[in-house]
Amino acid sequence: MDNSTNLFLYQLVGTWGQLLFPRPWKEFRIWYDTHKSKNLKPFLEGMVTTGWYRRSKERIWTPWFIKFVQSKGYFNLYTHFINAQALSVSHRDIGVNTRKEAGPDSDLIESESSFAVKSWEMKPTKHLKRYNYCFQEVIQWRLVKNIHDMYKVVPSLHINGTIILVNAIGYPEVVIRNWLCQFSKFSIKNYLILLENPALEKEFMLRGHAVMHIDLAKHGFHNYDIATKRNLIIAQAITWVLQVGYNVWVTSVDTLWMTNPMPGISVSDADMLGFADRKGISTELFYIRTSKETLSVWEKLYIDGLHIPTTSVGQILSKDATIFKPLPATLTMDILMYNTNHTDGAQSRVTLLTGIQDSDICTSLLKLLGFWMLDDELSCTGVYC
């Protein structure tokens, strides 16, 4: 951080020198007692504190507070002063945490005159920078409702000129949350989630996810069924990204990424990529390169006539100058087929699991395969940096 940043928000808690206010402390204690009564544990995959808890059990409370902050999406307020100065100091005397005397870890600020910073000029918390457990900046309140919002939001999202649109329209909350938890393992940040659940939108934006708000009732597609309306909304979102001047990948939360498929797919020799045998918009995985030509073809297919193709995208585009490249069919497999197919060679090539839904059978299979990433509070079971 630069020296002008004296206060910031960070998810990870330091329990030495922590100042706890009554309301959050009471909320934590009630949460803690509830979890203890259910014999739940503060395990959070990827965090060193999970190992601490396994060794020390209830002798330390830090893992509990870390899990509480993660499940609620909270942040801790931290100070940052020049020359390693601090308002609280560990003297690191010989004891439980220090085997050899090491001296203070910082220089204690004893009075305001001892450092050249007006530390008490506090900005509103909404203006402070936020960082997650991986110390990656969390940018809140990124919401797209129209093409003008797309121009404002996309520049903070894209990576190498590419945006990932994540179709979550109409899917159950647990499917959406589990997909995001699994997706977090790939450290991919350039995604925009298409949602029609206002409460979920607010929470996701607070946690740093960029959201596109969908209101099917206001889009004027009254003569179409729900499935067609959703396809048209996805098509419109793709059009907006192309108009802003970015390439776009499309995927869907009912298609679980077992590994990141991007590194193994070349986009250099195609305008569009997708599964050639799929009907309509292939939301398992679909790519469009931005250009005047591809935008023109896309608008002609999906927007001008409000037309959803009944044949495959590949067959339609083969009549045009647009270069469509089919993705290997072996990339994807239905979760039920994957579970019953014991041919190691076939399974090893699969990257995407399709057919994910909110059902006991599907949940059991995901748990069996190690792809169920939610705890009892619908919070992610791990942190991945």
Short mmCIF file of C-alpha atoms in Angstrom, two decimals:
data_model
loop_
_atom_site.label_atom_id
_atom_site.label_comp_id
_atom_site.label_asym_id
_atom_site.label_seq_id
_atom_site.Cartn_x
_atom_site.Cartn_y
_atom_site.Cartn_z
CA MET A 1 0.00 0.00 0.00
CA ASP A 2 1.05 3.59 -0.52
CA ASN A 3 1.77 5.75 2.52
CA SER A 4 -1.42 7.77 2.08
CA THR A 5 -3.56 4.73 2.96
CA ASN A 6 -3.88 4.79 6.75
CA LEU A 7 -7.07 2.74 7.06
CA PHE A 8 -8.29 -0.25 5.05
CA LEU A 9 -10.67 -3.19 5.40
CA TYR A 10 -9.38 -6.77 5.37
CA GLN A 11 -11.22 -10.03 5.98
CA LEU A 12 -8.47 -11.79 7.90
CA VAL A 13 -8.62 -11.07 11.62
CA GLY A 14 -5.71 -10.43 13.95
CA THR A 15 -6.84 -11.37 17.44
CA TRP A 16 -3.95 -9.59 19.18
CA GLY A 17 -4.88 -5.98 19.78
CA GLN A 18 -8.34 -6.45 18.31
CA LEU A 19 -11.06 -3.98 19.33
CA LEU A 20 -14.48 -5.64 19.35
CA PHE A 21 -17.70 -3.65 19.55
CA PRO A 22 -20.76 -4.99 21.39
CA ARG A 23 -23.07 -5.67 18.44
CA PRO A 24 -20.70 -7.75 16.25
CA TRP A 25 -19.30 -9.51 19.33
CA LYS A 26 -22.82 -10.53 20.42
CA GLU A 27 -23.60 -11.70 16.88
CA PHE A 28 -20.40 -13.77 16.85
CA ARG A 29 -21.12 -15.33 20.26
CA ILE A 30 -24.66 -16.35 19.24
CA TRP A 31 -23.28 -17.76 15.95
CA TYR A 32 -20.54 -19.60 17.86
CA ASP A 33 -22.91 -21.09 20.43
CA THR A 34 -25.30 -22.24 17.68
CA HIS A 35 -22.50 -23.97 15.79
CA LYS A 36 -21.09 -25.56 18.93
CA SER A 37 -24.52 -26.95 19.86
CA LYS A 38 -24.68 -28.64 16.43
CA ASN A 39 -21.13 -30.01 16.85
CA LEU A 40 -19.97 -28.08 13.76
CA LYS A 41 -16.32 -27.17 13.31
CA PRO A 42 -14.68 -23.95 11.99
CA PHE A 43 -12.95 -25.74 9.13
CA LEU A 44 -12.07 -23.56 6.14
CA GLU A 45 -10.08 -25.33 3.47
CA GLY A 46 -7.01 -23.41 2.36
CA MET A 47 -6.60 -21.53 5.66
CA VAL A 48 -3.68 -22.28 7.99
CA THR A 49 -5.98 -21.73 10.97
CA THR A 50 -7.82 -24.97 10.14
CA GLY A 51 -4.61 -26.84 10.99
CA TRP A 52 -4.30 -24.81 14.18
CA TYR A 53 -7.79 -25.85 15.24
CA ARG A 54 -7.19 -29.53 14.47
CA ARG A 55 -4.15 -29.40 16.80
CA SER A 56 -5.42 -27.07 19.55
CA LYS A 57 -9.21 -27.51 19.37
CA GLU A 58 -11.02 -25.05 21.67
CA ARG A 59 -7.85 -23.59 23.18
CA ILE A 60 -7.89 -20.99 20.38
CA TRP A 61 -10.85 -19.03 19.08
CA THR A 62 -9.23 -17.41 16.02
CA PRO A 63 -10.45 -20.12 13.56
CA TRP A 64 -14.01 -19.60 14.78
CA PHE A 65 -13.88 -15.85 14.21
CA ILE A 66 -12.28 -16.29 10.77
CA LYS A 67 -15.03 -18.70 9.72
CA PHE A 68 -17.69 -16.32 11.10
CA VAL A 69 -16.30 -13.36 9.11
CA GLN A 70 -16.12 -15.49 5.95
CA SER A 71 -19.68 -16.78 6.27
CA LYS A 72 -21.12 -13.30 6.86
CA GLY A 73 -18.99 -11.48 4.29
CA TYR A 74 -17.63 -9.08 6.92
CA PHE A 75 -14.38 -7.10 7.03
CA ASN A 76 -12.08 -5.94 9.83
CA LEU A 77 -10.79 -2.36 10.02
CA TYR A 78 -7.00 -2.12 9.93
CA THR A 79 -4.49 0.71 10.35
CA HIS A 80 -1.51 1.21 8.10
CA PHE A 81 1.18 3.71 9.12
CA ILE A 82 4.62 4.46 7.72
CA ASN A 83 7.80 2.94 9.15
CA ALA A 84 5.93 -0.09 10.56
CA GLN A 85 4.25 1.98 13.27
CA ALA A 86 1.13 0.61 14.96
CA LEU A 87 -1.49 1.34 17.60
CA SER A 88 -0.95 -2.08 19.18
CA VAL A 89 2.27 -4.04 19.41
CA SER A 90 3.27 -7.62 20.18
CA HIS A 91 6.42 -7.55 22.29
CA ARG A 92 7.08 -11.19 21.31
CA ASP A 93 8.34 -12.24 24.72
CA ILE A 94 9.20 -15.89 25.30
CA GLY A 95 5.99 -17.85 25.80
CA VAL A 96 3.34 -19.90 24.04
CA ASN A 97 3.68 -18.11 20.69
CA THR A 98 7.37 -17.18 20.75
CA ARG A 99 10.18 -19.62 21.54
CA LYS A 100 12.92 -16.98 21.58
CA GLU A 101 12.57 -13.38 22.63
CA ALA A 102 12.25 -11.36 19.44
CA GLY A 103 11.32 -7.86 20.57
CA PRO A 104 8.42 -5.68 19.37
CA ASP A 105 7.06 -6.41 15.91
CA SER A 106 6.27 -2.71 15.35
CA ASP A 107 6.98 0.72 16.80
CA LEU A 108 4.19 1.69 19.18
CA ILE A 109 2.49 5.02 18.52
CA GLU A 110 2.22 6.60 21.94
CA SER A 111 0.91 10.03 20.93
CA GLU A 112 -0.26 11.74 17.79
CA SER A 113 2.80 13.98 17.85
CA SER A 114 5.04 10.93 17.42
CA PHE A 115 4.08 10.41 13.79
CA ALA A 116 3.41 12.78 10.92
CA VAL A 117 -0.03 11.52 9.96
CA LYS A 118 -3.45 12.84 10.91
CA SER A 119 -4.65 9.36 11.80
CA TRP A 120 -7.99 10.42 13.20
CA GLU A 121 -9.32 11.86 9.94
CA MET A 122 -11.42 8.83 9.05
CA LYS A 123 -13.09 8.46 5.66
CA PRO A 124 -16.53 6.83 5.48
CA THR A 125 -16.09 3.06 5.28
CA LYS A 126 -17.63 3.00 1.79
CA HIS A 127 -14.56 4.90 0.57
CA LEU A 128 -12.03 2.54 2.15
CA LYS A 129 -10.38 -0.17 0.09
CA ARG A 130 -11.46 -3.72 0.89
CA TYR A 131 -9.34 -6.87 0.61
CA ASN A 132 -10.33 -10.54 0.87
CA TYR A 133 -8.37 -13.30 2.61
CA CYS A 134 -6.01 -13.52 -0.37
CA PHE A 135 -5.43 -9.75 -0.11
CA GLN A 136 -7.10 -9.23 -3.48
CA GLU A 137 -9.07 -6.02 -3.70
CA VAL A 138 -12.85 -6.44 -3.38
CA ILE A 139 -14.70 -3.94 -5.58
CA GLN A 140 -18.31 -3.60 -4.48
CA TRP A 141 -21.55 -2.42 -6.11
CA ARG A 142 -20.76 -3.28 -9.72
CA LEU A 143 -24.22 -3.54 -11.27
CA VAL A 144 -25.26 -3.60 -14.94
CA LYS A 145 -28.83 -2.80 -15.94
CA ASN A 146 -28.29 -1.37 -19.42
CA ILE A 147 -25.68 -0.73 -22.09
CA HIS A 148 -24.54 2.46 -20.34
CA ASP A 149 -23.77 0.51 -17.16
CA MET A 150 -21.84 -1.99 -19.27
CA TYR A 151 -19.54 0.81 -20.47
CA LYS A 152 -18.89 1.79 -16.84
CA VAL A 153 -18.46 -1.68 -15.30
CA VAL A 154 -16.67 -3.73 -17.95
CA PRO A 155 -13.36 -1.79 -17.83
CA SER A 156 -12.90 -2.97 -14.21
CA LEU A 157 -13.66 -6.56 -15.19
CA HIS A 158 -11.93 -7.55 -18.39
CA ILE A 159 -8.72 -9.55 -18.63
CA ASN A 160 -6.91 -9.28 -21.95
CA GLY A 161 -10.02 -7.78 -23.50
CA THR A 162 -12.31 -10.68 -22.51
CA ILE A 163 -15.39 -10.94 -20.26
CA ILE A 164 -17.06 -14.12 -18.98
CA LEU A 165 -20.86 -13.97 -18.80
CA VAL A 166 -22.22 -16.41 -16.21
CA ASN A 167 -25.84 -17.37 -16.80
CA ALA A 168 -27.57 -17.79 -13.42
CA ILE A 169 -31.05 -16.81 -14.60
CA GLY A 170 -33.75 -18.97 -13.03
CA TYR A 171 -31.40 -21.39 -11.27
CA PRO A 172 -31.80 -22.34 -7.57
CA GLU A 173 -29.69 -20.40 -5.08
CA VAL A 174 -27.70 -23.46 -3.96
CA VAL A 175 -26.67 -24.24 -7.56
CA ILE A 176 -25.49 -20.65 -8.07
CA ARG A 177 -23.57 -20.51 -4.78
CA ASN A 178 -21.93 -23.90 -5.24
CA TRP A 179 -20.84 -22.94 -8.77
CA LEU A 180 -19.24 -19.72 -7.51
CA CYS A 181 -17.41 -21.55 -4.70
CA GLN A 182 -16.02 -24.12 -7.14
CA PHE A 183 -15.17 -21.37 -9.65
CA SER A 184 -13.21 -19.43 -7.00
CA LYS A 185 -10.52 -22.14 -7.08
CA PHE A 186 -9.40 -20.88 -10.50
CA SER A 187 -8.71 -17.27 -9.39
CA ILE A 188 -10.67 -15.95 -12.39
CA LYS A 189 -12.01 -12.43 -11.79
CA ASN A 190 -13.32 -11.21 -15.16
CA TYR A 191 -16.88 -12.52 -14.86
CA LEU A 192 -20.34 -10.94 -14.80
CA ILE A 193 -23.23 -12.90 -13.25
CA LEU A 194 -26.69 -12.65 -14.85
CA LEU A 195 -29.27 -12.75 -12.02
CA GLU A 196 -32.96 -12.06 -11.43
CA ASN A 197 -32.92 -12.35 -7.62
CA PRO A 198 -32.56 -8.85 -6.03
CA ALA A 199 -31.63 -10.15 -2.55
CA LEU A 200 -28.94 -12.41 -3.98
CA GLU A 201 -27.70 -9.59 -6.22
CA LYS A 202 -27.12 -7.33 -3.19
CA GLU A 203 -25.18 -9.96 -1.26
CA PHE A 204 -23.06 -10.91 -4.26
CA MET A 205 -22.20 -7.28 -5.00
CA LEU A 206 -21.14 -6.77 -1.37
CA ARG A 207 -18.85 -9.78 -1.73
CA GLY A 208 -17.25 -8.28 -4.84
CA HIS A 209 -19.09 -10.11 -7.62
CA ALA A 210 -20.16 -8.06 -10.63
CA VAL A 211 -23.87 -8.55 -11.40
CA MET A 212 -26.16 -7.94 -14.35
CA HIS A 213 -29.75 -7.43 -13.17
CA ILE A 214 -32.39 -9.27 -15.19
CA ASP A 215 -36.08 -8.43 -15.09
CA LEU A 216 -37.92 -10.66 -17.55
CA ALA A 217 -41.19 -8.76 -17.04
CA LYS A 218 -39.69 -5.51 -18.35
CA HIS A 219 -38.01 -6.76 -21.50
CA GLY A 220 -41.11 -6.80 -23.68
CA PHE A 221 -40.83 -10.42 -24.81
CA HIS A 222 -44.45 -11.14 -23.87
CA ASN A 223 -45.13 -13.54 -26.72
CA TYR A 224 -42.39 -15.96 -25.73
CA ASP A 225 -42.12 -18.67 -23.11
CA ILE A 226 -39.77 -18.32 -20.12
CA ALA A 227 -36.97 -20.37 -21.70
CA THR A 228 -37.01 -18.27 -24.87
CA LYS A 229 -37.10 -15.03 -22.88
CA ARG A 230 -34.02 -16.12 -20.94
CA ASN A 231 -32.20 -17.00 -24.14
CA LEU A 232 -33.01 -13.58 -25.55
CA ILE A 233 -31.71 -11.88 -22.41
CA ILE A 234 -28.43 -13.81 -22.66
CA ALA A 235 -28.20 -12.84 -26.32
CA GLN A 236 -28.73 -9.20 -25.41
CA ALA A 237 -26.01 -9.36 -22.75
CA ILE A 238 -23.61 -10.83 -25.30
CA THR A 239 -24.49 -8.04 -27.71
CA TRP A 240 -23.76 -5.35 -25.11
CA VAL A 241 -20.33 -6.80 -24.34
CA LEU A 242 -19.50 -6.96 -28.06
CA GLN A 243 -20.74 -3.39 -28.57
CA VAL A 244 -18.48 -2.16 -25.75
CA GLY A 245 -15.59 -3.80 -27.62
CA TYR A 246 -14.72 -6.93 -25.64
CA ASN A 247 -14.55 -10.63 -26.43
CA VAL A 248 -17.03 -12.76 -24.51
CA TRP A 249 -17.18 -16.26 -23.08
CA VAL A 250 -20.58 -17.54 -21.98
CA THR A 251 -21.09 -20.27 -19.41
CA SER A 252 -23.87 -21.37 -17.09
CA VAL A 253 -24.12 -22.36 -13.41
CA ASP A 254 -25.61 -25.76 -14.32
CA THR A 255 -22.26 -26.51 -15.97
CA LEU A 256 -19.69 -27.09 -13.24
CA TRP A 257 -16.04 -26.42 -14.09
CA MET A 258 -13.96 -29.34 -12.79
CA THR A 259 -10.82 -27.63 -14.08
CA ASN A 260 -10.26 -24.36 -15.95
CA PRO A 261 -10.95 -25.15 -19.64
CA MET A 262 -9.49 -21.88 -20.96
CA PRO A 263 -5.77 -22.79 -21.12
CA GLY A 264 -6.46 -25.76 -23.39
CA ILE A 265 -8.66 -23.89 -25.90
CA SER A 266 -7.16 -21.85 -28.74
CA VAL A 267 -9.23 -18.86 -29.84
CA SER A 268 -6.73 -17.47 -32.33
CA ASP A 269 -8.22 -19.02 -35.48
CA ALA A 270 -11.96 -18.61 -34.89
CA ASP A 271 -14.59 -15.91 -34.52
CA MET A 272 -16.84 -18.15 -32.46
CA LEU A 273 -16.41 -21.39 -30.56
CA GLY A 274 -19.05 -23.67 -29.12
CA PHE A 275 -20.47 -27.16 -29.03
CA ALA A 276 -21.66 -27.66 -32.61
CA ASP A 277 -24.47 -30.11 -31.82
CA ARG A 278 -26.20 -27.84 -29.28
CA LYS A 279 -29.41 -25.99 -30.09
CA GLY A 280 -29.76 -22.22 -29.69
CA ILE A 281 -27.26 -20.42 -27.44
CA SER A 282 -24.77 -22.95 -26.08
CA THR A 283 -24.45 -21.71 -22.51
CA GLU A 284 -22.29 -24.62 -21.35
CA LEU A 285 -19.37 -22.82 -22.99
CA PHE A 286 -19.48 -20.42 -25.91
CA TYR A 287 -17.03 -17.81 -27.23
CA ILE A 288 -17.41 -14.81 -29.53
CA ARG A 289 -14.59 -12.56 -30.65
CA THR A 290 -15.50 -8.87 -30.82
CA SER A 291 -15.48 -7.32 -34.28
CA LYS A 292 -17.90 -5.45 -36.52
CA GLU A 293 -18.44 -8.61 -38.54
CA THR A 294 -19.24 -10.91 -35.60
CA LEU A 295 -21.46 -8.27 -33.98
CA SER A 296 -23.38 -7.89 -37.23
CA VAL A 297 -23.87 -11.65 -37.54
CA TRP A 298 -24.85 -11.97 -33.88
CA GLU A 299 -27.43 -9.15 -34.07
CA LYS A 300 -28.83 -10.62 -37.28
CA LEU A 301 -29.26 -14.04 -35.68
CA TYR A 302 -30.60 -13.16 -32.27
CA ILE A 303 -31.64 -9.56 -31.84
CA ASP A 304 -33.21 -8.06 -34.96
CA GLY A 305 -35.76 -10.81 -35.45
CA LEU A 306 -35.97 -11.99 -31.85
CA HIS A 307 -35.17 -15.40 -33.31
CA ILE A 308 -33.88 -18.40 -31.40
CA PRO A 309 -32.38 -20.96 -33.83
CA THR A 310 -33.83 -24.45 -33.75
CA THR A 311 -30.80 -25.86 -35.54
CA SER A 312 -27.25 -25.79 -34.25
CA VAL A 313 -25.25 -22.56 -34.14
CA GLY A 314 -22.53 -24.21 -36.22
CA GLN A 315 -24.93 -25.03 -39.07
CA ILE A 316 -26.24 -21.47 -39.22
CA LEU A 317 -22.82 -19.82 -39.12
CA SER A 318 -21.44 -22.14 -41.80
CA LYS A 319 -23.57 -20.18 -44.29
CA ASP A 320 -21.84 -16.96 -43.24
CA ALA A 321 -18.28 -15.69 -43.49
CA THR A 322 -17.94 -16.05 -39.71
CA ILE A 323 -15.50 -18.78 -38.72
CA PHE A 324 -17.15 -21.13 -36.24
CA LYS A 325 -14.91 -23.68 -34.54
CA PRO A 326 -16.55 -26.56 -32.65
CA LEU A 327 -15.31 -27.35 -29.17
CA PRO A 328 -14.37 -30.99 -28.53
CA ALA A 329 -17.40 -32.96 -27.37
CA THR A 330 -15.15 -34.76 -24.88
CA LEU A 331 -14.83 -31.55 -22.84
CA THR A 332 -18.27 -32.02 -21.35
CA MET A 333 -20.33 -34.84 -19.82
CA ASP A 334 -23.61 -35.06 -17.94
CA ILE A 335 -23.03 -35.64 -14.23
CA LEU A 336 -25.10 -38.86 -14.22
CA MET A 337 -23.13 -40.27 -17.16
CA TYR A 338 -19.87 -39.21 -15.54
CA ASN A 339 -20.76 -41.05 -12.36
CA THR A 340 -21.70 -44.27 -14.18
CA ASN A 341 -18.87 -44.15 -16.75
CA HIS A 342 -15.90 -45.88 -15.18
CA THR A 343 -13.65 -45.67 -18.25
CA ASP A 344 -10.70 -43.71 -16.90
CA GLY A 345 -9.65 -42.49 -20.34
CA ALA A 346 -13.04 -40.94 -21.05
CA GLN A 347 -13.33 -39.35 -17.62
CA SER A 348 -9.84 -37.86 -17.70
CA ARG A 349 -10.70 -35.71 -20.72
CA VAL A 350 -13.86 -34.26 -19.18
CA THR A 351 -13.57 -30.66 -17.96
CA LEU A 352 -17.21 -29.58 -17.64
CA LEU A 353 -19.97 -31.40 -15.74
CA THR A 354 -23.42 -30.55 -17.12
CA GLY A 355 -26.90 -31.17 -15.76
CA ILE A 356 -26.23 -29.71 -12.31
CA GLN A 357 -29.50 -29.11 -10.46
CA ASP A 358 -30.95 -28.73 -6.98
CA SER A 359 -31.79 -32.34 -6.20
CA ASP A 360 -30.78 -34.88 -3.58
CA ILE A 361 -29.26 -37.15 -6.23
CA CYS A 362 -27.20 -34.36 -7.77
CA THR A 363 -26.05 -33.05 -4.39
CA SER A 364 -25.01 -36.54 -3.30
CA LEU A 365 -23.05 -37.05 -6.51
CA LEU A 366 -21.29 -33.69 -6.15
CA LYS A 367 -20.34 -34.55 -2.57
CA LEU A 368 -19.09 -37.97 -3.69
CA LEU A 369 -17.01 -36.40 -6.46
CA GLY A 370 -15.68 -33.63 -4.18
CA PHE A 371 -17.45 -30.79 -5.98
CA TRP A 372 -19.95 -29.79 -3.27
CA MET A 373 -18.43 -26.61 -1.81
CA LEU A 374 -21.18 -25.33 0.53
CA ASP A 375 -21.58 -25.64 4.29
CA ASP A 376 -24.84 -25.57 6.24
CA GLU A 377 -25.02 -21.77 5.94
CA LEU A 378 -24.58 -21.92 2.14
CA SER A 379 -21.14 -20.41 2.59
CA CYS A 380 -18.03 -21.65 0.75
CA THR A 381 -16.13 -24.38 2.57
CA GLY A 382 -12.76 -23.08 1.43
CA VAL A 383 -10.62 -20.07 0.56
CA TYR A 384 -8.33 -20.33 -2.46
CA CYS A 385 -5.50 -17.94 -3.28
#
